[in-house]
PDB file of C-alpha atoms in Angstrom:
ATOM      1  CA  MET A 203      54.037  33.076  23.228  1.00  0.00           C
ATOM      2  CA  LYS A 204      51.909  30.315  24.700  1.00  0.00           C
ATOM      3  CA  GLU A 205      48.369  29.868  23.502  1.00  0.00           C
ATOM      4  CA  ILE A 206      45.504  30.092  25.955  1.00  0.00           C
ATOM      5  CA  LYS A 207      44.113  26.635  26.530  1.00  0.00           C
ATOM      6  CA  VAL A 208      41.017  25.941  24.473  1.00  0.00           C
ATOM      7  CA  TYR A 209      38.755  23.202  25.761  1.00  0.00           C
ATOM      8  CA  ASN A 210      37.372  20.521  23.512  1.00  0.00           C
ATOM      9  CA  PRO A 211      33.993  19.122  24.617  1.00  0.00           C
ATOM     10  CA  ALA A 212      35.584  16.109  26.309  1.00  0.00           C
ATOM     11  CA  THR A 213      37.956  18.100  28.545  1.00  0.00           C
ATOM     12  CA  PHE A 214      35.345  20.762  29.259  1.00  0.00           C
ATOM     13  CA  THR A 215      32.683  18.283  30.386  1.00  0.00           C
ATOM     14  CA  THR A 216      35.225  16.382  32.476  1.00  0.00           C
ATOM     15  CA  ARG A 217      36.273  19.528  34.334  1.00  0.00           C
ATOM     16  CA  PHE A 218      32.923  21.251  34.796  1.00  0.00           C
ATOM     17  CA  MET A 219      30.253  18.513  34.617  1.00  0.00           C
ATOM     18  CA  LYS A 220      29.260  15.610  36.820  1.00  0.00           C
ATOM     19  CA  PRO A 221      30.221  12.092  35.622  1.00  0.00           C
ATOM     20  CA  GLU A 222      26.559  11.264  34.926  1.00  0.00           C
ATOM     21  CA  LEU A 223      26.857  13.312  31.731  1.00  0.00           C
ATOM     22  CA  LYS A 224      28.617  10.333  30.141  1.00  0.00           C
ATOM     23  CA  SER A 225      25.306   8.506  29.987  1.00  0.00           C
ATOM     24  CA  ILE A 226      23.811  11.316  27.875  1.00  0.00           C
ATOM     25  CA  LEU A 227      26.609  12.129  25.425  1.00  0.00           C
ATOM     26  CA  LYS A 228      27.837   9.795  22.706  1.00  0.00           C
ATOM     27  CA  PRO A 229      31.529   8.954  22.098  1.00  0.00           C
ATOM     28  CA  GLU A 230      32.029  11.447  19.241  1.00  0.00           C
ATOM     29  CA  LYS A 231      30.908  14.482  21.277  1.00  0.00           C
ATOM     30  CA  GLY A 232      33.823  16.487  19.894  1.00  0.00           C
ATOM     31  CA  LYS A 233      31.993  16.677  16.546  1.00  0.00           C
ATOM     32  CA  PHE A 234      28.384  17.124  17.657  1.00  0.00           C
ATOM     33  CA  PHE A 235      25.977  16.644  20.515  1.00  0.00           C
ATOM     34  CA  VAL A 236      22.533  17.887  21.470  1.00  0.00           C
ATOM     35  CA  VAL A 237      20.811  17.667  24.868  1.00  0.00           C
ATOM     36  CA  ARG A 238      17.879  19.130  26.743  1.00  0.00           C
ATOM     37  CA  VAL A 239      18.963  22.134  28.798  1.00  0.00           C
ATOM     38  CA  GLU A 240      17.208  20.812  31.897  1.00  0.00           C
ATOM     39  CA  ASP A 241      19.201  17.567  31.625  1.00  0.00           C
ATOM     40  CA  ILE A 242      22.598  19.228  31.383  1.00  0.00           C
ATOM     41  CA  TYR A 243      22.205  22.206  33.760  1.00  0.00           C
ATOM     42  CA  GLN A 244      21.644  19.949  36.750  1.00  0.00           C
ATOM     43  CA  LEU A 245      24.999  18.302  36.036  1.00  0.00           C
ATOM     44  CA  ILE A 246      27.041  21.512  36.111  1.00  0.00           C
ATOM     45  CA  THR A 247      29.280  21.492  39.194  1.00  0.00           C
ATOM     46  CA  GLY A 248      29.375  25.271  39.628  1.00  0.00           C
ATOM     47  CA  SER A 249      29.866  28.581  37.849  1.00  0.00           C
ATOM     48  CA  ILE A 250      31.813  28.357  34.607  1.00  0.00           C
ATOM     49  CA  PRO A 251      34.720  30.858  34.624  1.00  0.00           C
ATOM     50  CA  ALA A 252      36.097  32.527  31.497  1.00  0.00           C
ATOM     51  CA  SER A 253      36.712  29.679  29.045  1.00  0.00           C
ATOM     52  CA  ARG A 254      37.036  28.882  25.357  1.00  0.00           C
ATOM     53  CA  SER A 255      35.911  25.932  23.270  1.00  0.00           C
ATOM     54  CA  THR A 256      37.095  24.367  20.022  1.00  0.00           C
ATOM     55  CA  THR A 257      33.446  24.020  18.989  1.00  0.00           C
ATOM     56  CA  HIS A 258      30.401  26.245  18.504  1.00  0.00           C
ATOM     57  CA  SER A 259      27.447  26.085  20.866  1.00  0.00           C
ATOM     58  CA  CYS A 260      23.810  27.072  20.600  1.00  0.00           C
ATOM     59  CA  LEU A 261      21.290  27.525  23.405  1.00  0.00           C
ATOM     60  CA  PHE A 262      17.538  27.681  22.677  1.00  0.00           C
ATOM     61  CA  LEU A 263      14.990  28.216  25.443  1.00  0.00           C
ATOM     62  CA  THR A 264      11.395  27.045  25.645  1.00  0.00           C
ATOM     63  CA  GLU A 265      10.921  28.195  29.273  1.00  0.00           C
ATOM     64  CA  GLY A 266      12.663  30.397  31.835  1.00  0.00           C
ATOM     65  CA  GLU A 267      15.796  32.447  31.251  1.00  0.00           C
ATOM     66  CA  ALA A 268      19.531  31.931  30.832  1.00  0.00           C
ATOM     67  CA  ARG A 269      22.374  34.359  31.491  1.00  0.00           C
ATOM     68  CA  MET A 270      25.758  34.126  29.847  1.00  0.00           C
ATOM     69  CA  LYS A 271      28.695  36.362  29.085  1.00  0.00           C
ATOM     70  CA  VAL A 272      29.924  36.022  25.490  1.00  0.00           C
ATOM     71  CA  GLY A 273      33.072  37.948  24.684  1.00  0.00           C
ATOM     72  CA  GLY A 274      32.879  41.082  26.794  1.00  0.00           C
ATOM     73  CA  GLN A 275      29.072  41.356  26.733  1.00  0.00           C
ATOM     74  CA  SER A 276      26.445  39.907  29.070  1.00  0.00           C
ATOM     75  CA  TYR A 277      23.289  38.405  27.589  1.00  0.00           C
ATOM     76  CA  THR A 278      20.010  37.175  29.040  1.00  0.00           C
ATOM     77  CA  ILE A 279      17.699  35.114  26.845  1.00  0.00           C
ATOM     78  CA  HIS A 280      14.139  33.916  27.374  1.00  0.00           C
ATOM     79  CA  LYS A 281      11.577  31.649  25.716  1.00  0.00           C
ATOM     80  CA  GLY A 282      11.882  31.632  21.934  1.00  0.00           C
ATOM     81  CA  GLU A 283      15.383  33.113  21.904  1.00  0.00           C
ATOM     82  CA  MET A 284      18.753  31.663  20.932  1.00  0.00           C
ATOM     83  CA  LEU A 285      22.297  32.388  22.052  1.00  0.00           C
ATOM     84  CA  PHE A 286      25.384  31.277  20.126  1.00  0.00           C
ATOM     85  CA  VAL A 287      29.003  31.034  21.282  1.00  0.00           C
ATOM     86  CA  PRO A 288      31.390  30.824  18.307  1.00  0.00           C
ATOM     87  CA  ALA A 289      34.385  28.502  18.557  1.00  0.00           C
ATOM     88  CA  GLY A 290      37.299  30.307  20.201  1.00  0.00           C
ATOM     89  CA  GLN A 291      35.134  33.011  21.751  1.00  0.00           C
ATOM     90  CA  VAL A 292      35.440  33.579  25.502  1.00  0.00           C
ATOM     91  CA  PHE A 293      32.335  32.723  27.522  1.00  0.00           C
ATOM     92  CA  SER A 294      31.312  32.308  31.147  1.00  0.00           C
ATOM     93  CA  PHE A 295      28.127  31.862  33.148  1.00  0.00           C
ATOM     94  CA  GLU A 296      26.831  31.487  36.674  1.00  0.00           C
ATOM     95  CA  GLU A 297      24.847  28.562  38.009  1.00  0.00           C
ATOM     96  CA  GLY A 298      21.261  28.875  39.223  1.00  0.00           C
ATOM     97  CA  ASP A 299      19.267  29.636  36.066  1.00  0.00           C
ATOM     98  CA  VAL A 300      15.887  27.900  35.881  1.00  0.00           C
ATOM     99  CA  ASN A 301      14.904  27.035  32.334  1.00  0.00           C
ATOM    100  CA  LYS A 302      14.095  24.439  29.720  1.00  0.00           C
ATOM    101  CA  GLY A 303      15.128  24.097  26.114  1.00  0.00           C
ATOM    102  CA  PHE A 304      17.931  22.622  24.048  1.00  0.00           C
ATOM    103  CA  PHE A 305      21.706  22.929  23.969  1.00  0.00           C
ATOM    104  CA  CYS A 306      23.657  21.964  20.867  1.00  0.00           C
ATOM    105  CA  ASN A 307      27.429  21.811  20.401  1.00  0.00           C
ATOM    106  CA  PHE A 308      29.072  21.260  17.023  1.00  0.00           C
ATOM    107  CA  HIS A 309      32.383  21.477  15.205  1.00  0.00           C
ATOM    108  CA  SER A 310      32.741  23.608  12.063  1.00  0.00           C
ATOM    109  CA  ASP A 311      33.468  20.431  10.099  1.00  0.00           C
ATOM    110  CA  THR A 312      29.917  19.262  10.794  1.00  0.00           C
ATOM    111  CA  LEU A 313      28.674  22.121   8.610  1.00  0.00           C
ATOM    112  CA  ALA A 314      31.128  21.450   5.774  1.00  0.00           C
ATOM    113  CA  GLY A 315      30.789  24.298   3.228  1.00  0.00           C
ATOM    114  CA  TRP A 316      27.913  25.944   5.080  1.00  0.00           C
ATOM    115  CA  PHE A 317      29.967  27.450   7.917  1.00  0.00           C
ATOM    116  CA  ASN A 318      30.656  30.868   6.364  1.00  0.00           C
ATOM    117  CA  LYS A 319      26.959  31.466   5.663  1.00  0.00           C
ATOM    118  CA  PHE A 320      26.155  32.133   9.328  1.00  0.00           C
ATOM    119  CA  GLU A 321      27.389  35.455  10.691  1.00  0.00           C
ATOM    120  CA  PHE A 322      26.390  34.546  14.254  1.00  0.00           C
ATOM    121  CA  LEU A 323      29.131  31.893  14.223  1.00  0.00           C
ATOM    122  CA  LYS A 324      31.741  34.635  13.765  1.00  0.00           C
ATOM    123  CA  VAL A 325      33.319  36.278  16.811  1.00  0.00           C
ATOM    124  CA  TRP A 326      32.178  39.707  15.575  1.00  0.00           C
ATOM    125  CA  GLY A 327      28.583  38.678  14.889  1.00  0.00           C
ATOM    126  CA  ASN A 328      25.513  39.114  17.077  1.00  0.00           C
ATOM    127  CA  PRO A 329      25.267  35.967  19.248  1.00  0.00           C
ATOM    128  CA  MET A 330      21.666  36.582  20.356  1.00  0.00           C
ATOM    129  CA  ILE A 331      18.674  35.887  18.113  1.00  0.00           C
ATOM    130  CA  ARG A 332      15.013  36.550  18.870  1.00  0.00           C
ATOM    131  CA  LEU A 333      12.626  34.293  16.967  1.00  0.00           C
ATOM    132  CA  ASN A 334       9.007  35.033  16.144  1.00  0.00           C
ATOM    133  CA  GLU A 335       6.442  32.495  17.329  1.00  0.00           C
ATOM    134  CA  GLN A 336       6.260  30.584  14.045  1.00  0.00           C
ATOM    135  CA  THR A 337      10.045  30.356  13.583  1.00  0.00           C
ATOM    136  CA  ALA A 338      10.436  29.316  17.225  1.00  0.00           C
ATOM    137  CA  GLN A 339       8.102  26.385  16.524  1.00  0.00           C
ATOM    138  CA  PHE A 340      10.136  25.388  13.465  1.00  0.00           C
ATOM    139  CA  VAL A 341      13.354  25.547  15.510  1.00  0.00           C
ATOM    140  CA  LEU A 342      11.747  23.547  18.314  1.00  0.00           C
ATOM    141  CA  HIS A 343      10.752  20.767  15.892  1.00  0.00           C
ATOM    142  CA  LEU A 344      14.251  20.706  14.387  1.00  0.00           C
ATOM    143  CA  PHE A 345      15.858  20.407  17.824  1.00  0.00           C
ATOM    144  CA  GLN A 346      13.430  17.602  18.711  1.00  0.00           C
ATOM    145  CA  ARG A 347      14.330  15.796  15.486  1.00  0.00           C
ATOM    146  CA  LEU A 348      18.060  16.206  16.110  1.00  0.00           C
ATOM    147  CA  LEU A 349      17.723  14.974  19.692  1.00  0.00           C
ATOM    148  CA  PHE A 350      15.642  11.976  18.583  1.00  0.00           C
ATOM    149  CA  ASP A 351      18.217  10.827  16.028  1.00  0.00           C
ATOM    150  CA  TYR A 352      21.204  11.628  18.267  1.00  0.00           C
ATOM    151  CA  THR A 353      19.718   9.733  21.216  1.00  0.00           C
ATOM    152  CA  LEU A 354      19.021   6.650  19.110  1.00  0.00           C
ATOM    153  CA  HIS A 355      21.990   6.622  16.763  1.00  0.00           C
ATOM    154  CA  GLY A 356      24.652   9.074  17.934  1.00  0.00           C
ATOM    155  CA  LEU A 357      26.541  10.155  14.814  1.00  0.00           C
ATOM    156  CA  LYS A 358      25.837   7.023  12.765  1.00  0.00           C
ATOM    157  CA  ASN A 359      23.670   9.133  10.432  1.00  0.00           C
ATOM    158  CA  PRO A 360      25.926  12.166   9.798  1.00  0.00           C
ATOM    159  CA  ASP A 361      24.000  13.257   6.705  1.00  0.00           C
ATOM    160  CA  ILE A 362      20.780  13.507   8.697  1.00  0.00           C
ATOM    161  CA  ILE A 363      22.517  15.398  11.523  1.00  0.00           C
ATOM    162  CA  GLN A 364      24.069  17.839   9.061  1.00  0.00           C
ATOM    163  CA  LEU A 365      20.803  18.338   7.152  1.00  0.00           C
ATOM    164  CA  TYR A 366      18.766  19.185  10.234  1.00  0.00           C
ATOM    165  CA  LEU A 367      21.528  21.277  11.803  1.00  0.00           C
ATOM    166  CA  VAL A 368      22.002  23.381   8.666  1.00  0.00           C
ATOM    167  CA  THR A 369      18.236  23.794   8.372  1.00  0.00           C
ATOM    168  CA  LEU A 370      18.040  24.880  12.014  1.00  0.00           C
ATOM    169  CA  LEU A 371      20.836  27.421  11.557  1.00  0.00           C
ATOM    170  CA  SER A 372      19.182  28.651   8.364  1.00  0.00           C
ATOM    171  CA  GLU A 373      15.968  29.309  10.299  1.00  0.00           C
ATOM    172  CA  ALA A 374      18.019  31.265  12.832  1.00  0.00           C
ATOM    173  CA  LYS A 375      19.652  33.193  10.001  1.00  0.00           C
ATOM    174  CA  GLN A 376      16.235  34.352   8.789  1.00  0.00           C
ATOM    175  CA  ALA A 377      15.630  35.991  12.176  1.00  0.00           C
ATOM    176  CA  TYR A 378      19.198  37.243  12.649  1.00  0.00           C
ATOM    177  CA  GLN A 379      19.732  40.961  13.241  1.00  0.00           C
ATOM    178  CA  PRO A 380      23.281  42.330  12.947  1.00  0.00           C
ATOM    179  CA  LEU A 381      24.642  44.299  15.876  1.00  0.00           C
ATOM    180  CA  SER A 382      23.906  48.009  15.800  1.00  0.00           C
ATOM    181  CA  ASP A 383      27.607  48.574  15.137  1.00  0.00           C
ATOM    182  CA  HIS A 384      27.529  46.265  12.099  1.00  0.00           C
ATOM    183  CA  ASN A 385      29.878  47.775   9.586  1.00  0.00           C
ATOM    184  CA  ASN A 386      32.615  46.210   7.483  1.00  0.00           C
ATOM    185  CA  LEU A 387      35.318  48.274   9.170  1.00  0.00           C
ATOM    186  CA  MET A 388      33.996  47.470  12.655  1.00  0.00           C
ATOM    187  CA  SER A 389      33.778  43.768  11.848  1.00  0.00           C
ATOM    188  CA  ARG A 390      37.373  43.750  10.603  1.00  0.00           C
ATOM    189  CA  PHE A 391      38.509  45.682  13.691  1.00  0.00           C
ATOM    190  CA  LYS A 392      36.841  43.129  16.010  1.00  0.00           C
ATOM    191  CA  GLU A 393      38.360  40.249  14.051  1.00  0.00           C
ATOM    192  CA  LEU A 394      41.826  41.793  14.337  1.00  0.00           C
ATOM    193  CA  ILE A 395      41.451  42.346  18.069  1.00  0.00           C
ATOM    194  CA  PHE A 396      40.406  38.722  18.468  1.00  0.00           C
ATOM    195  CA  SER A 397      43.450  37.418  16.597  1.00  0.00           C
ATOM    196  CA  LYS A 398      46.162  39.913  17.585  1.00  0.00           C
ATOM    197  CA  ILE A 399      45.326  41.204  21.060  1.00  0.00           C
ATOM    198  CA  LYS A 400      48.321  39.473  22.690  1.00  0.00           C
ATOM    199  CA  SER A 401      50.792  41.420  20.579  1.00  0.00           C
ATOM    200  CA  VAL A 402      49.027  44.542  19.238  1.00  0.00           C
ATOM    201  CA  HIS A 403      47.758  47.128  21.739  1.00  0.00           C
ATOM    202  CA  GLN A 404      48.010  50.469  19.952  1.00  0.00           C
ATOM    203  CA  VAL A 405      45.134  52.068  18.038  1.00  0.00           C
ATOM    204  CA  SER A 406      47.632  53.310  15.459  1.00  0.00           C
ATOM    205  CA  ASP A 407      48.790  49.743  14.772  1.00  0.00           C
ATOM    206  CA  TYR A 408      45.228  48.530  14.209  1.00  0.00           C
ATOM    207  CA  ALA A 409      44.587  51.507  11.941  1.00  0.00           C
ATOM    208  CA  SER A 410      47.679  50.577   9.945  1.00  0.00           C
ATOM    209  CA  LEU A 411      46.485  46.972   9.603  1.00  0.00           C
ATOM    210  CA  LEU A 412      43.133  48.304   8.366  1.00  0.00           C
ATOM    211  CA  ASN A 413      44.827  50.750   5.960  1.00  0.00           C
ATOM    212  CA  ILE A 414      43.116  53.779   7.501  1.00  0.00           C
ATOM    213  CA  THR A 415      44.202  56.652   9.733  1.00  0.00           C
ATOM    214  CA  PRO A 416      43.961  56.380  13.541  1.00  0.00           C
ATOM    215  CA  ASN A 417      41.608  59.371  13.522  1.00  0.00           C
ATOM    216  CA  HIS A 418      39.236  57.622  11.117  1.00  0.00           C
ATOM    217  CA  LEU A 419      39.289  54.458  13.226  1.00  0.00           C
ATOM    218  CA  ASN A 420      38.635  56.447  16.399  1.00  0.00           C
ATOM    219  CA  LYS A 421      35.703  58.341  14.905  1.00  0.00           C
ATOM    220  CA  THR A 422      34.117  55.292  13.276  1.00  0.00           C
ATOM    221  CA  VAL A 423      34.360  52.996  16.314  1.00  0.00           C
ATOM    222  CA  LYS A 424      33.184  55.689  18.750  1.00  0.00           C
ATOM    223  CA  THR A 425      30.232  56.609  16.518  1.00  0.00           C
ATOM    224  CA  LEU A 426      29.132  53.007  16.008  1.00  0.00           C
ATOM    225  CA  THR A 427      29.651  51.656  19.528  1.00  0.00           C
ATOM    226  CA  GLY A 428      29.928  54.580  21.917  1.00  0.00           C
ATOM    227  CA  LYS A 429      33.304  53.174  23.014  1.00  0.00           C
ATOM    228  CA  SER A 430      36.736  54.232  21.868  1.00  0.00           C
ATOM    229  CA  PRO A 431      39.065  51.765  20.117  1.00  0.00           C
ATOM    230  CA  THR A 432      41.329  52.032  23.173  1.00  0.00           C
ATOM    231  CA  LYS A 433      38.554  50.749  25.428  1.00  0.00           C
ATOM    232  CA  TRP A 434      37.788  47.877  23.029  1.00  0.00           C
ATOM    233  CA  ILE A 435      41.475  46.922  23.126  1.00  0.00           C
ATOM    234  CA  ASP A 436      41.761  47.236  26.915  1.00  0.00           C
ATOM    235  CA  GLU A 437      38.651  45.106  27.496  1.00  0.00           C
ATOM    236  CA  ALA A 438      39.993  42.428  25.152  1.00  0.00           C
ATOM    237  CA  ILE A 439      43.321  42.369  27.018  1.00  0.00           C
ATOM    238  CA  VAL A 440      41.525  41.898  30.342  1.00  0.00           C
ATOM    239  CA  LEU A 441      39.362  39.138  28.859  1.00  0.00           C
ATOM    240  CA  GLU A 442      42.466  37.295  27.637  1.00  0.00           C
ATOM    241  CA  ALA A 443      44.067  37.693  31.052  1.00  0.00           C
ATOM    242  CA  LYS A 444      40.984  36.313  32.818  1.00  0.00           C
ATOM    243  CA  VAL A 445      41.112  33.151  30.727  1.00  0.00           C
ATOM    244  CA  LEU A 446      44.809  32.678  31.513  1.00  0.00           C
ATOM    245  CA  LEU A 447      44.259  33.314  35.216  1.00  0.00           C
ATOM    246  CA  VAL A 448      41.597  30.608  35.234  1.00  0.00           C
ATOM    247  CA  GLN A 449      43.124  28.040  32.901  1.00  0.00           C
ATOM    248  CA  SER A 450      46.819  28.207  33.766  1.00  0.00           C
ATOM    249  CA  GLU A 451      49.150  28.261  36.739  1.00  0.00           C
ATOM    250  CA  LEU A 452      51.230  31.090  35.309  1.00  0.00           C
ATOM    251  CA  THR A 453      52.367  33.759  37.753  1.00  0.00           C
ATOM    252  CA  ILE A 454      50.852  37.240  37.456  1.00  0.00           C
ATOM    253  CA  SER A 455      54.060  38.436  35.788  1.00  0.00           C
ATOM    254  CA  GLU A 456      53.871  35.586  33.286  1.00  0.00           C
ATOM    255  CA  VAL A 457      50.215  36.325  32.564  1.00  0.00           C
ATOM    256  CA  ALA A 458      51.146  39.968  32.005  1.00  0.00           C
ATOM    257  CA  ASN A 459      53.850  38.895  29.585  1.00  0.00           C
ATOM    258  CA  GLU A 460      51.443  36.564  27.752  1.00  0.00           C
ATOM    259  CA  VAL A 461      49.087  39.450  27.023  1.00  0.00           C
ATOM    260  CA  GLY A 462      51.917  41.689  25.895  1.00  0.00           C
ATOM    261  CA  PHE A 463      52.979  43.659  28.989  1.00  0.00           C
ATOM    262  CA  GLU A 464      56.569  43.770  30.218  1.00  0.00           C
ATOM    263  CA  ASP A 465      55.518  45.748  33.292  1.00  0.00           C
ATOM    264  CA  PRO A 466      53.360  43.561  35.619  1.00  0.00           C
ATOM    265  CA  SER A 467      52.362  46.535  37.765  1.00  0.00           C
ATOM    266  CA  TYR A 468      50.926  48.391  34.768  1.00  0.00           C
ATOM    267  CA  PHE A 469      49.049  45.249  33.752  1.00  0.00           C
ATOM    268  CA  SER A 470      47.646  44.875  37.286  1.00  0.00           C
ATOM    269  CA  ARG A 471      46.437  48.485  37.301  1.00  0.00           C
ATOM    270  CA  LEU A 472      44.713  48.001  33.945  1.00  0.00           C
ATOM    271  CA  PHE A 473      43.093  44.768  35.128  1.00  0.00           C
ATOM    272  CA  LYS A 474      41.832  46.361  38.357  1.00  0.00           C
ATOM    273  CA  LYS A 475      40.472  49.349  36.433  1.00  0.00           C
ATOM    274  CA  TYR A 476      38.049  47.073  34.563  1.00  0.00           C
ATOM    275  CA  GLU A 477      37.456  44.230  37.033  1.00  0.00           C
ATOM    276  CA  GLY A 478      37.603  46.105  40.320  1.00  0.00           C
ATOM    277  CA  VAL A 479      40.117  43.611  41.765  1.00  0.00           C
ATOM    278  CA  THR A 480      43.756  42.780  41.130  1.00  0.00           C
ATOM    279  CA  PRO A 481      44.673  39.753  39.002  1.00  0.00           C
ATOM    280  CA  SER A 482      45.802  37.823  42.081  1.00  0.00           C
ATOM    281  CA  ASP A 483      42.539  38.576  43.932  1.00  0.00           C
ATOM    282  CA  PHE A 484      40.551  37.572  40.860  1.00  0.00           C
ATOM    283  CA  ARG A 485      42.348  34.207  40.760  1.00  0.00           C
ATOM    284  CA  LYS A 486      41.671  33.656  44.472  1.00  0.00           C
ATOM    285  CA  MET A 487      37.964  34.379  43.932  1.00  0.00           C
ATOM    286  CA  ILE A 488      37.784  31.811  41.131  1.00  0.00           C
ATOM    287  CA  GLU A 489      39.628  29.189  43.183  1.00  0.00           C
ATOM    288  CA  LYS A 490      37.177  29.623  46.066  1.00  0.00           C
ATOM    289  CA  SER A 491      34.079  29.451  43.861  1.00  0.00           C
TER     290      SER A 491
END
């Protein structure tokens, strides 16, 4: 099976940002970059459809609000709040938000051995963090320090960049609250869906991979999230399909096959059930936007 295209920062900015962005970002933007939100938002050429990135991103607001869909959930953040998009996670957002703050993008390698210490950089973690006033000030100063060094030196001082980035993420970790469905079984279930959704669609198969009964998986997931495992799986399938419909020129039948359906009509019915439009109509909407 083909892999859904995953943008690196260079290809993403080329496709969705105005050329003026080149004057802000340094050559090694695939490893790390930090900018003011108000500087980068005005360079976005339109709404960003369902996409993926090879790097993690972090948005921190000092004014206004920002709306973004991360995975299958929609989030709105305000002053003193942060929103993370883990590498590989699907995200999208509309244009038109009015805000100020900082946007940081970084590769896992930038964190070296620190990566696994931050749950919000995992696809099953809570991407939204609310900071208290004091912590928000600490985070603000750290972003200002990162931007100062990045603007002057790019990545010529990697130790300084790593030190301040890890410190910033550590401050966020202090304020981090796990999702209400936080549970080892639920986390493992989400991780499996993320990695196997193109080939595994049955609740019984996920239960087998988790070494539990389907009944136990059904009860646990429904109790923790209010949604059945089947709905989690269906929503993940549709999310995968949306990315393919945006990022590839595959036919609807080929997209159906990529997400594990031999019957394109069944796939189209499932897609319309959750999106309200057929896959072909969805693609036309994106092309017109």
